[in-house]
XYZ file of N, CA and C in Angstrom:
195
model
N 0.831 -1.165 0.000
C 0.000 0.000 0.000
C 0.888 1.246 0.000
N 0.615 2.156 -0.878
C 1.426 3.360 -1.002
C 0.945 4.438 -0.037
N 1.883 5.105 0.609
C 1.539 6.170 1.550
C 1.064 7.402 0.786
N 0.086 8.071 1.359
C -0.441 9.284 0.736
C -0.489 10.396 1.769
N -0.719 11.603 1.298
C -0.858 12.736 2.200
C 0.473 13.377 2.553
N 0.428 14.268 3.525
C 1.616 15.025 3.890
C 2.613 14.204 4.698
N 2.147 13.150 5.359
C 3.061 12.353 6.175
C 4.163 11.731 5.321
N 3.822 11.295 4.128
C 4.823 10.688 3.248
C 5.883 11.704 2.836
N 5.503 12.962 2.748
C 6.453 14.003 2.338
C 7.456 14.330 3.436
N 7.118 14.035 4.684
C 8.020 14.384 5.777
C 9.037 13.288 6.059
N 8.891 12.129 5.435
C 9.844 11.043 5.658
C 11.182 11.376 5.012
N 12.237 11.004 5.677
C 13.577 11.166 5.126
C 14.200 9.781 4.994
N 15.164 9.622 4.112
C 15.805 8.313 3.968
C 16.427 7.850 5.286
N 16.149 6.628 5.658
C 16.706 6.080 6.890
C 15.951 6.451 8.147
N 14.814 7.108 8.006
C 14.089 7.562 9.195
C 13.553 6.380 10.020
N 13.137 5.325 9.353
C 12.581 4.183 10.077
C 13.621 3.582 11.030
N 14.832 3.422 10.578
C 15.872 2.848 11.445
C 16.196 3.800 12.600
N 16.085 5.105 12.355
C 16.313 6.065 13.439
C 15.243 5.923 14.517
N 13.985 5.724 14.102
C 12.906 5.534 15.067
C 13.098 4.243 15.850
N 13.567 3.193 15.188
C 13.823 1.918 15.871
C 14.926 2.094 16.921
N 15.983 2.801 16.546
C 17.075 3.065 17.499
C 16.591 3.906 18.667
N 15.761 4.896 18.384
C 15.218 5.742 19.444
C 14.397 4.898 20.414
N 13.572 4.005 19.887
C 12.761 3.141 20.746
C 13.650 2.229 21.589
N 14.718 1.720 20.998
C 15.645 0.879 21.753
C 16.312 1.638 22.885
N 16.699 2.862 22.614
C 17.320 3.694 23.657
C 16.341 3.974 24.796
N 15.100 4.286 24.444
C 14.099 4.533 25.487
C 13.838 3.271 26.306
N 13.774 2.138 25.634
C 13.560 0.883 26.362
C 14.711 0.611 27.322
N 15.925 0.857 26.878
C 17.088 0.649 27.750
C 17.055 1.603 28.939
N 16.683 2.851 28.692
C 16.632 3.835 29.779
C 15.544 3.489 30.791
N 14.433 2.973 30.303
C 13.343 2.638 31.217
C 13.579 1.322 31.952
N 14.312 0.419 31.334
C 14.557 -0.889 31.950
C 15.718 -0.863 32.948
N 16.617 0.065 32.813
C 17.810 0.095 33.672
C 17.481 0.139 35.166
N 16.533 0.964 35.605
C 16.244 0.987 37.049
C 15.709 -0.347 37.585
N 15.104 -1.135 36.725
C 14.574 -2.426 37.174
C 15.689 -3.381 37.593
N 16.878 -3.156 37.065
C 18.015 -4.021 37.378
C 18.953 -3.384 38.403
N 18.551 -2.249 38.968
C 19.340 -1.602 40.004
C 20.600 -0.929 39.497
N 20.622 -0.582 38.215
C 21.809 0.076 37.661
C 21.920 1.508 38.164
N 23.118 2.059 38.020
C 23.337 3.427 38.478
C 22.686 4.442 37.519
N 22.614 5.706 37.914
C 21.949 6.722 37.094
C 22.530 6.888 35.691
N 23.809 6.589 35.517
C 24.399 6.697 34.176
C 23.731 5.741 33.198
N 23.263 4.606 33.692
C 22.609 3.621 32.833
C 21.273 4.131 32.318
N 20.721 5.136 32.968
C 19.484 5.765 32.504
C 19.807 7.000 31.667
N 20.771 7.780 32.120
C 21.072 9.055 31.469
C 21.656 8.885 30.068
N 22.533 7.918 29.885
C 23.199 7.772 28.583
C 22.218 7.356 27.493
N 21.402 6.295 27.670
C 20.440 5.979 26.614
C 19.359 7.050 26.468
N 19.012 7.718 27.568
C 18.037 8.810 27.480
C 18.561 9.960 26.635
N 19.824 10.308 26.844
C 20.440 11.369 26.037
C 20.554 10.948 24.577
N 20.843 9.681 24.343
C 20.918 9.193 22.958
C 19.557 9.286 22.285
N 18.490 8.965 22.999
C 17.147 9.059 22.430
C 16.808 10.497 22.059
N 17.155 11.432 22.936
C 16.908 12.849 22.644
C 17.720 13.285 21.427
N 18.956 12.857 21.354
C 19.817 13.205 20.227
C 19.250 12.675 18.907
N 18.755 11.453 18.919
C 18.170 10.878 17.710
C 16.915 11.645 17.307
N 16.068 11.990 18.276
C 14.852 12.744 17.980
C 15.192 14.105 17.376
N 16.197 14.765 17.915
C 16.627 16.057 17.366
C 17.170 15.872 15.949
N 17.902 14.796 15.728
C 18.424 14.507 14.396
C 17.323 14.286 13.374
N 16.278 13.569 13.749
C 15.148 13.353 12.849
C 14.484 14.677 12.513
N 14.249 15.498 13.536
C 13.622 16.807 13.303
C 14.495 17.671 12.397
N 15.795 17.651 12.612
C 16.705 18.454 11.802
C 16.673 17.987 10.347
N 16.707 16.665 10.132
C 16.678 16.153 8.763
C 15.377 16.492 8.057
N 14.255 16.405 8.789
C 12.963 16.769 8.183
C 12.941 18.244 7.806
N 13.452 19.092 8.712
C 13.472 20.526 8.426
C 14.370 20.825 7.234
N 15.525 20.169 7.194
C 16.478 20.382 6.088
C 15.874 19.928 4.760
N 15.082 18.859 4.790
C 14.472 18.334 3.573
C 13.441 19.318 3.010
N 12.725 20.039 3.867
C 11.689 20.944 3.387
C 12.244 22.279 2.913
N 13.507 22.561 3.197
C 14.084 23.847 2.775
C 14.465 23.844 1.318
C-alpha cells in the first residue's frame, strides 16, 4: 500500500531505522532501574534518544528547505 498525504512528504531516507534506534534507547533507559543500575545507565540511553529525535527533526526541516 502506497503512503499518501503530507506524512509521506516528511519522511527522510533512513528515518525508520532512526525511530527503531530511538525506541531501543528509550527501552534501555526505562529498563535500567529495574536491574538496580546506576543513574548513568538511565542518562546515557536517554540522552541518545533525545539526540536521535533532534536529528530526525533536523533532517525533516532540512528536507523541506
